Short mmCIF file of C-alpha atoms in Angstrom, two decimals:
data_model
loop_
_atom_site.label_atom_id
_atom_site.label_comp_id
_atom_site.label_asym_id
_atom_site.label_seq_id
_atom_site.Cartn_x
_atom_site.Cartn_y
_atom_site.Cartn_z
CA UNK D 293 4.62 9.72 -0.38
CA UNK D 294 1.46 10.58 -1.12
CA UNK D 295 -0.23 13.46 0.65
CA UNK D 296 -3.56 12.84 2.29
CA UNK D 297 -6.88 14.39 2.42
CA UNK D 298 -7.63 16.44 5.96
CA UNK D 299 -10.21 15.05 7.70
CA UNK D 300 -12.17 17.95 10.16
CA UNK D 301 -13.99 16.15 13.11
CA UNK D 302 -17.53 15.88 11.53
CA UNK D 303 -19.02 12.39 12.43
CA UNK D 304 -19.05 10.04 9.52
CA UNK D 305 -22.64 9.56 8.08
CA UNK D 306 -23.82 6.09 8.53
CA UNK D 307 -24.27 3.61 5.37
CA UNK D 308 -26.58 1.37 5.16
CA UNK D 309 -25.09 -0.11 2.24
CA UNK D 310 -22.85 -3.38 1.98
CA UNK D 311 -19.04 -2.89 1.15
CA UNK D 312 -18.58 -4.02 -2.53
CA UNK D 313 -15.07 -4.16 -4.30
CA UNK D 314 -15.60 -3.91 -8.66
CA UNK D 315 -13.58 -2.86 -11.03
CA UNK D 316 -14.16 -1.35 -14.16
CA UNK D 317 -11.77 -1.57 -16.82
CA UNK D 318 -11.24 0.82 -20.00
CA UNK D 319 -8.70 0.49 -22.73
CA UNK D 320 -5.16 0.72 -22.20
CA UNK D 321 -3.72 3.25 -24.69
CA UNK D 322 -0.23 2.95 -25.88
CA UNK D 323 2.19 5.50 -24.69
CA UNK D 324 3.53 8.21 -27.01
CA UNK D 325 6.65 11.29 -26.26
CA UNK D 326 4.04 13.92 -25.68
CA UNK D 327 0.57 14.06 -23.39
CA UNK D 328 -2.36 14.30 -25.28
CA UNK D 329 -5.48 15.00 -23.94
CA UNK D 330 -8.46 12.72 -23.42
CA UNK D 331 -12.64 12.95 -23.15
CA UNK D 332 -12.09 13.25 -19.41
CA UNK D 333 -9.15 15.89 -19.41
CA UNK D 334 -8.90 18.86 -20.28
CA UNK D 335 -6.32 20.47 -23.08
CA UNK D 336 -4.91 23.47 -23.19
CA UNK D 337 -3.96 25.59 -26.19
CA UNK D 338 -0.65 27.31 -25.04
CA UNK D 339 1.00 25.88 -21.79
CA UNK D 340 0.30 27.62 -18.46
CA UNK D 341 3.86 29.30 -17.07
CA UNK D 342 3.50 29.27 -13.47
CA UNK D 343 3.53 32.78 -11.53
CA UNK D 344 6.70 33.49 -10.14
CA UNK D 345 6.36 34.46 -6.63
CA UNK D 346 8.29 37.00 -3.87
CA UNK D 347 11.82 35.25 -3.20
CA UNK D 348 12.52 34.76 0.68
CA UNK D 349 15.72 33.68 1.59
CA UNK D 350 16.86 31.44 4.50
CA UNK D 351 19.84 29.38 5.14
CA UNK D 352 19.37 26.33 4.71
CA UNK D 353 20.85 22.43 5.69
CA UNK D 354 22.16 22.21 1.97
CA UNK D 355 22.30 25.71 0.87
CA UNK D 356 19.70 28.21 0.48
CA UNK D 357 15.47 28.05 0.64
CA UNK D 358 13.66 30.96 -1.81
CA UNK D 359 9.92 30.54 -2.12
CA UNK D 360 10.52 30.79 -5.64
CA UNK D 361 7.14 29.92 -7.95
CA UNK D 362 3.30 30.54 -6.91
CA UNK D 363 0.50 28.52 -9.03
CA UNK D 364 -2.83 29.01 -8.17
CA UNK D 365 -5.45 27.01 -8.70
CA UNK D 366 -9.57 27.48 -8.98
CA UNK D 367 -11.80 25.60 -7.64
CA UNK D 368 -11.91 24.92 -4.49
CA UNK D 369 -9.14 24.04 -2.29
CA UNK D 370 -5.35 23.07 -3.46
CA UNK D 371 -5.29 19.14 -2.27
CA UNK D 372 -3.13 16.63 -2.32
CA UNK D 373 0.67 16.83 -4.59
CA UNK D 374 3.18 14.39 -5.96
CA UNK D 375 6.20 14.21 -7.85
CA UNK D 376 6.60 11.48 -10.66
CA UNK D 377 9.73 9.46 -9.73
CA UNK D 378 12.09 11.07 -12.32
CA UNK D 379 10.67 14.76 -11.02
CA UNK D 380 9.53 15.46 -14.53
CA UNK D 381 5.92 15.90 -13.71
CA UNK D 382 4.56 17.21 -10.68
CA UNK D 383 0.25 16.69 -10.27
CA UNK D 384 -1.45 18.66 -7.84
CA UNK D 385 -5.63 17.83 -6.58
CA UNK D 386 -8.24 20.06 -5.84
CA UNK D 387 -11.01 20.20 -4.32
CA UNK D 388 -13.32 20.60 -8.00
CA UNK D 389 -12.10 17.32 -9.26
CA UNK D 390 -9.48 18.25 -10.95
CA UNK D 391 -5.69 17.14 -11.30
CA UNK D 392 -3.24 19.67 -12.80
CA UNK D 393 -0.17 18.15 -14.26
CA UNK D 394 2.85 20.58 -14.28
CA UNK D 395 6.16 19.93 -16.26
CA UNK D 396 9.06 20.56 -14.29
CA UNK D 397 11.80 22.33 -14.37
CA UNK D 398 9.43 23.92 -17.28
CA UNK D 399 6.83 25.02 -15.14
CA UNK D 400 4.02 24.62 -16.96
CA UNK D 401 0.39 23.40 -16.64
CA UNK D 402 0.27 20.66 -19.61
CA UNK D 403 -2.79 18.97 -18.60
CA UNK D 404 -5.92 18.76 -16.36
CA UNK D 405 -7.47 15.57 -15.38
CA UNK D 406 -10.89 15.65 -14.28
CA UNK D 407 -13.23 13.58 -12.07
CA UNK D 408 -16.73 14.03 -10.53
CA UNK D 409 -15.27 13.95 -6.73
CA UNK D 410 -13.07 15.79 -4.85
CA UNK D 411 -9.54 14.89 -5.20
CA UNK D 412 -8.02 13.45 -2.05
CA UNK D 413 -4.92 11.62 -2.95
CA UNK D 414 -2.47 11.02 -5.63
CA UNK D 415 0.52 8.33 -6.65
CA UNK D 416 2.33 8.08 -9.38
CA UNK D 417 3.63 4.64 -10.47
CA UNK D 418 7.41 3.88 -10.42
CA UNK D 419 7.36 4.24 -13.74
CA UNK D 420 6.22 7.50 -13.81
CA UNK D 421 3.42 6.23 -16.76
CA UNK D 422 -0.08 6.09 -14.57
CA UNK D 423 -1.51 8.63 -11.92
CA UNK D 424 -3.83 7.18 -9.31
CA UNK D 425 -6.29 9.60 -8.17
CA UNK D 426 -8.40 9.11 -5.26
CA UNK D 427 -11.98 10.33 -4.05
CA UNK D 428 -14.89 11.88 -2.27
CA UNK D 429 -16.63 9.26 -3.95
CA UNK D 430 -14.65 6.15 -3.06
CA UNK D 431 -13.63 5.46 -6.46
CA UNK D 432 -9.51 5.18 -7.29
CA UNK D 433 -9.11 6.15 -10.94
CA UNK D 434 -5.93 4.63 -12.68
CA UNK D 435 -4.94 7.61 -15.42
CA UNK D 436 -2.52 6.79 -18.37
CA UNK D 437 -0.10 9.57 -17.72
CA UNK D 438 1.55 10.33 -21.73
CA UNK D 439 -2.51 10.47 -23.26
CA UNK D 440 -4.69 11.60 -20.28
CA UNK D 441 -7.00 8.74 -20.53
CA UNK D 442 -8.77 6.93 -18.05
CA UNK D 443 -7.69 3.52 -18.23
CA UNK D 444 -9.70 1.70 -14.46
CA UNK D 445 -11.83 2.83 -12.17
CA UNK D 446 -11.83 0.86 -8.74
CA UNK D 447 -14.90 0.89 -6.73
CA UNK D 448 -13.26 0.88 -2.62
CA UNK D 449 -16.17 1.60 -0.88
CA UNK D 450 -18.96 4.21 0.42
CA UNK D 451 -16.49 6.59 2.30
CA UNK D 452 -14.14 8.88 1.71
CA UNK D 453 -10.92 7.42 0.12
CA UNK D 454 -7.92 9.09 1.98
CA UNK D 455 -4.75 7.55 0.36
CA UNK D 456 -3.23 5.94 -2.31
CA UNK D 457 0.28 4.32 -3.08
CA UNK D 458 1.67 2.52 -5.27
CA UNK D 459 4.40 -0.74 -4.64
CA UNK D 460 8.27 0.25 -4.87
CA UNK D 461 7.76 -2.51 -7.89
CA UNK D 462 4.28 -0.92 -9.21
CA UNK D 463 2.72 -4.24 -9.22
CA UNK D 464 0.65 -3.02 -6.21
CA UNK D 465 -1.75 -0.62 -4.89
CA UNK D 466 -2.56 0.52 -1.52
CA UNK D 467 -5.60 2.62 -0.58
CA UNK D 468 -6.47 3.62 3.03
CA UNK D 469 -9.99 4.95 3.81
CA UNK D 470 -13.08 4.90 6.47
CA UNK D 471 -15.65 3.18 5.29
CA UNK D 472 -17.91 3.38 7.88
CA UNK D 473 -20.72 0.45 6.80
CA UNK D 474 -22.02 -1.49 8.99
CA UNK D 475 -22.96 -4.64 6.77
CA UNK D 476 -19.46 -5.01 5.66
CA UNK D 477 -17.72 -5.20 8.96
CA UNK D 478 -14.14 -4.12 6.55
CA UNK D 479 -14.85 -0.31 8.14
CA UNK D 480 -11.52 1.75 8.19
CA UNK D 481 -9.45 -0.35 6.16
CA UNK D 482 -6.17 -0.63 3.86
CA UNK D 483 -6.55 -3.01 1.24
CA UNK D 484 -4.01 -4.07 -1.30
CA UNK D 485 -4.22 -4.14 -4.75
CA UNK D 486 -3.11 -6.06 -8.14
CA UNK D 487 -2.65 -3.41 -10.45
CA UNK D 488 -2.30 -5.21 -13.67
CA UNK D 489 -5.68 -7.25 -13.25
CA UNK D 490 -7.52 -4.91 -11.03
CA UNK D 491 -8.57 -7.80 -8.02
CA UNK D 492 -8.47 -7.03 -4.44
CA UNK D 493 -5.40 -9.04 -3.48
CA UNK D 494 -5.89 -8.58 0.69
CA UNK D 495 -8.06 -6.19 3.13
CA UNK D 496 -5.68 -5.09 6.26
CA UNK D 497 -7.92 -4.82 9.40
CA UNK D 498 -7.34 -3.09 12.81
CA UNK D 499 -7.53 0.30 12.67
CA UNK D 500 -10.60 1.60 14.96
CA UNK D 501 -11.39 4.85 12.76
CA UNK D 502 -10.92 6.46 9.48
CA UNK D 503 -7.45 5.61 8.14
CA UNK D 504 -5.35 8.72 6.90
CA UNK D 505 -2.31 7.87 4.90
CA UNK D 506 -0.35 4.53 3.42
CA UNK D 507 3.13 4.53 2.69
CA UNK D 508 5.19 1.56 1.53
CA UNK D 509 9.17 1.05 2.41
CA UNK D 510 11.49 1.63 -0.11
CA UNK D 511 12.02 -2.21 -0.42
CA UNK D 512 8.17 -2.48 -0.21
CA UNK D 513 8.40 -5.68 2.18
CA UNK D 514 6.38 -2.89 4.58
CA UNK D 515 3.81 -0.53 4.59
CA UNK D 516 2.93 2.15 7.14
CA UNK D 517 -0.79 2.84 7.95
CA UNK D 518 -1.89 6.49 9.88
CA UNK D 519 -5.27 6.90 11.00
CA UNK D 520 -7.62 9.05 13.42
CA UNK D 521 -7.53 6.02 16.03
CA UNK D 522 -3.94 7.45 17.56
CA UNK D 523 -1.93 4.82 16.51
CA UNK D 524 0.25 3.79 13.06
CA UNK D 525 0.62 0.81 12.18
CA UNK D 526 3.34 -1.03 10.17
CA UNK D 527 2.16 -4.64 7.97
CA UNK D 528 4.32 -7.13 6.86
CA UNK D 529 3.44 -7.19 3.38
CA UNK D 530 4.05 -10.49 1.79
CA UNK D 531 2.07 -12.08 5.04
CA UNK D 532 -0.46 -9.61 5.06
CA UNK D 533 -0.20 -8.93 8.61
CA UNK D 534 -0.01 -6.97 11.46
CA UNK D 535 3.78 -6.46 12.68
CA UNK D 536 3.51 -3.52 15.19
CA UNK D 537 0.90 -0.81 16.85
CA UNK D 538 3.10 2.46 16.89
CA UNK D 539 1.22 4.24 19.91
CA UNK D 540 2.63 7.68 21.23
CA UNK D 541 0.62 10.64 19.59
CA UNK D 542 -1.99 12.41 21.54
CA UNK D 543 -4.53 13.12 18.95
CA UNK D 544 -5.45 11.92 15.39
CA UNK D 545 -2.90 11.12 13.09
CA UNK D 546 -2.64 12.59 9.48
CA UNK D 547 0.31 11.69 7.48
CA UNK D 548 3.24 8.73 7.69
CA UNK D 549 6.59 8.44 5.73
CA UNK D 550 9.71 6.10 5.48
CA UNK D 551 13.12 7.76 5.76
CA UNK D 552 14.73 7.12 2.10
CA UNK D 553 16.99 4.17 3.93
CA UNK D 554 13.50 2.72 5.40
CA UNK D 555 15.06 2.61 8.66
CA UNK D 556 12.79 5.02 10.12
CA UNK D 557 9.36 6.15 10.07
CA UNK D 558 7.66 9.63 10.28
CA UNK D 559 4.14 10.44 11.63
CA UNK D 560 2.07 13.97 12.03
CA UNK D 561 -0.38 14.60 14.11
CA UNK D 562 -3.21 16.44 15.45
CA UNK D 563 -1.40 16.81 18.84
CA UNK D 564 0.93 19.73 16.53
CA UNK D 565 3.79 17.05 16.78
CA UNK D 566 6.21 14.94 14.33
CA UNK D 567 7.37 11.71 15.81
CA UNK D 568 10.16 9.69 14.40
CA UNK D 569 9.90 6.20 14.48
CA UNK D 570 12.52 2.76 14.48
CA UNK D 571 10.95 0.77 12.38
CA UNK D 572 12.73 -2.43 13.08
CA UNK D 573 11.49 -1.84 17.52
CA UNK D 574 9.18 0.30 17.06
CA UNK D 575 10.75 3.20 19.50
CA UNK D 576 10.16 6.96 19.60
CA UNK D 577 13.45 8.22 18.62
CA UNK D 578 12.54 11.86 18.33
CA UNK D 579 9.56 14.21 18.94
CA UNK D 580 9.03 17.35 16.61
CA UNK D 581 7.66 20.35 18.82
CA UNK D 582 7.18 23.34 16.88
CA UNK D 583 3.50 23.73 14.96
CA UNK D 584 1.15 25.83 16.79
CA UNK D 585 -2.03 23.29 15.49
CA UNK D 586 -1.99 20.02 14.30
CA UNK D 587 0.39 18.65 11.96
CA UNK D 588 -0.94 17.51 8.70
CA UNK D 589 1.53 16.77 5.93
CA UNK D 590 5.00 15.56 6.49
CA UNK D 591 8.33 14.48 4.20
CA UNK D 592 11.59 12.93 4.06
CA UNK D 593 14.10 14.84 1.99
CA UNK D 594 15.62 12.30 -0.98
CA UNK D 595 19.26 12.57 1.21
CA UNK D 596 17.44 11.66 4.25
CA UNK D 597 19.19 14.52 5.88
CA UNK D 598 15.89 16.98 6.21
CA UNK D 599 12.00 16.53 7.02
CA UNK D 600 9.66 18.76 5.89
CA UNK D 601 6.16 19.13 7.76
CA UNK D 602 2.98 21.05 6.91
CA UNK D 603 0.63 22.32 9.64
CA UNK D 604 -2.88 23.80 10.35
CA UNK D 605 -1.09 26.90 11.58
CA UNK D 606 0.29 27.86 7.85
CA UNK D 607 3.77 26.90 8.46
CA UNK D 608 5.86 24.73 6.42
CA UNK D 609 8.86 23.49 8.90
CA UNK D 610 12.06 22.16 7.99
CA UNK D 611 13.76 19.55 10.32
CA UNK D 612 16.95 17.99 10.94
CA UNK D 613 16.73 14.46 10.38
CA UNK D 614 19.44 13.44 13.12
CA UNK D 615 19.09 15.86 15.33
CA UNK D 616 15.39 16.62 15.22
CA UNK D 617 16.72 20.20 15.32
CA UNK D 618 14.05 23.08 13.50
CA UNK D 619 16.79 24.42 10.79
CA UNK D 620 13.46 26.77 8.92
CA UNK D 621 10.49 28.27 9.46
CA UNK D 622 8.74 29.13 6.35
CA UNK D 623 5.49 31.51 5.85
CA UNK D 624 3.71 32.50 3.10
CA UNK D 625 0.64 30.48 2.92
CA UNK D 626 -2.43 31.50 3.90
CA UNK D 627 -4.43 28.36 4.42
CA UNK D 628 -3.71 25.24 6.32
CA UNK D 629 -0.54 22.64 4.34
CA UNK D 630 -2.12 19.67 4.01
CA UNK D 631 0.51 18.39 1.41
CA UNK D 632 4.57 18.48 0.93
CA UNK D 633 6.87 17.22 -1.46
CA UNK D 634 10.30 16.80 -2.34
CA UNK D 635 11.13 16.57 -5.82
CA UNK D 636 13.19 13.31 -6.13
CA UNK D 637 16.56 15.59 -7.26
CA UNK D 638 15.76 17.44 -3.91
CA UNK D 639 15.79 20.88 -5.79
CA UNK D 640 12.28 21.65 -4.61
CA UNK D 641 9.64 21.26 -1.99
CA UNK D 642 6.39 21.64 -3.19
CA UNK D 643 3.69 22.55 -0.50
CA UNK D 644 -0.18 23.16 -1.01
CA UNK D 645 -2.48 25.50 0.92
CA UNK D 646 -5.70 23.92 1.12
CA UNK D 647 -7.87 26.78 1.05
CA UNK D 648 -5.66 29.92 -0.32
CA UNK D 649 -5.97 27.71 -3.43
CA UNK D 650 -1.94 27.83 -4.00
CA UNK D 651 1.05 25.37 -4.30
CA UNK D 652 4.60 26.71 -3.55
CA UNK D 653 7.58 25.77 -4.67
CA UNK D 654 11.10 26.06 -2.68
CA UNK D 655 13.83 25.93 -4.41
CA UNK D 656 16.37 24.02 -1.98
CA UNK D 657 19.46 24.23 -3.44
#
């Protein structure tokens, strides 16, 4: 699930501007064994190895944590982080624009992507052979994962975009932002995408302010919408509709994610709590109390057995699924989490610290 770009409470700026949806298309480039870098990335003459970091053991649901690799990045702050579906590749946003790609297990930088904006979410298709990368400037750019090359740019709208997800199926997009225009009267939106020709396929309306983060269920019939009105919402997608208004949290909300099963749904918020969600009533079936600010980043271990959740307080917490029990406590960053990760073999939770300009990785097991 993607992670999402924190959003402070500075009023939007007003646009004047009407909404427009284009896309511009660039060539596709066939895929080869090995990533080779393009105009708009940059290469690197020897691999990066990743820094390893000060091990710090805990016991853990399935085993043992151990803060076990440090990279640090320039340029601004460490954004938004992702796996690739086969946990081969993990890609990691900053706030200069630019995307690392990291090889894992190898743990090494193999390529940077760059774009003019701020990076402020990321998706990799099923496939694991395009990146989305979303913006400061609106824009999603669709990135052809084996060469580095740009192959779309789509053209959302005047605001910041805040998420990005692909379809269970990759046929699909989903972006969630705040476009706060008052022409287009599509302000703080989720719209669907096709991805093979580009077109707008449906704008989701309802949401009273910016939206924060888009997830899809595991079968993809649903998607999940967070935003800074309170609520989550969950859309039937095939109808393009509404199903339910999740209401509960206190405060904005910053992050939403489908247990593994898609039985349940997770939400952070700006009230410093996790709630767990039925998704087929809609009921509150457990409250996370444990951040000391608000809750920014959260994640579903691949078992379903664990949650992870980043907060504005530094922490990284680790949560019992069933129980809603807090199993760890782990320190080490020293800016806010805005993103977490599992890798999909569950091995290792990646976790980025916003302004100490760091990801972490724990190994798990």
């Amino acid at each position: 699930m993607p992670a999402h770009f924190m959003f402070r409470r500075w009023p939007a700026a007003p646009s004047l501007l009407r909404l427009t949806c284009a896309l511009v298309l660039g060539s596709v480039w066939p895929a080869s064994q090995a990533l080779q870098p393009s105009a708009l990335s940059t290469p690197l003459t020897a691999p990066e190895n990743i820094a390893l970091g000060t091990p710090v053991g805990a016991t853990g649901l399935q085993g043992t944590i151990a803060q076990a690799l440090t990279l640090r990045l320039g340029g601004g702050y460490a954004g938004p982080l992702v796996y690739s579906a086969d946990g081969t590749l993990l890609a990691v946003g900053s706030g200069s624009g630019q995307t690392t790609l990291v090889q894992m297990p190898g743990r090494r930088v193999l390529m940077r992507l760059n774009q003019a904006a701020a990076v402020t979410a990321l998706a990799f298709s099923p496939g694991g052979q395009m990146l989305a990368t979303t913006g400061a400037d609106g824009q999603v750019r669709l990135w052809d994962v084996p060469t580095g090359d740009l192959r779309a740019t789509l053209k959302v709208g005047t605001y910041y975009l805040t998420s990005v997800t692909f379809s269970p199926d990759g046929q699909m997009l989903a972006t969630g932002s705040g476009d706060n225009t008052a022409l287009s009267g599509e302000g703080n939106s989720v719209r669907l995408w096709d991805v093979a020709s580009g077109t707008l396929i449906a704008t989701l309306l309802g949401h009273t302010d910016v939206v924060t983060s888009v997830a899809f269920s595991p079968d993809g019939t649903l998607l999940a919408s967070a935003s800074r009105d309170r609520t989550a919402r969950l859309w039937n997608v095939a109808q393009r509709r509404e199903l339910r208004t999740l209401r509960g949290h206190g405060d904005y909300l910053s992050a939403v994610a489908f247990s593994p099963d898609g039985t349940q749904l997770a939400t952070a918020s700006w009230d410093a709590s996790v709630k767990i969600w039925s998704v087929p009533d809609g009921s509150v079936l457990q409250t996370l109390l444990g951040h000391a600010g608000p809750a920014l980043s959260v994640a579903y271990s691949p078992d379903g057995q664990a949650i992870a959740s980043g907060g504005d307080d530094r922490q990284l917490l680790i949560w019992n699924a069933a129980t809603g029990q807090r199993i760890h406590t782990l320190t080490g960053h020293v800016g806010m989490i805005g993103s977490v990760a599992f890798s999909p073999q569950m091995q290792v939770l990646a976790s980025s610290g916003g302004a100490d300009q760091t990801v972490k990785l724990w190994a798990w097991r």
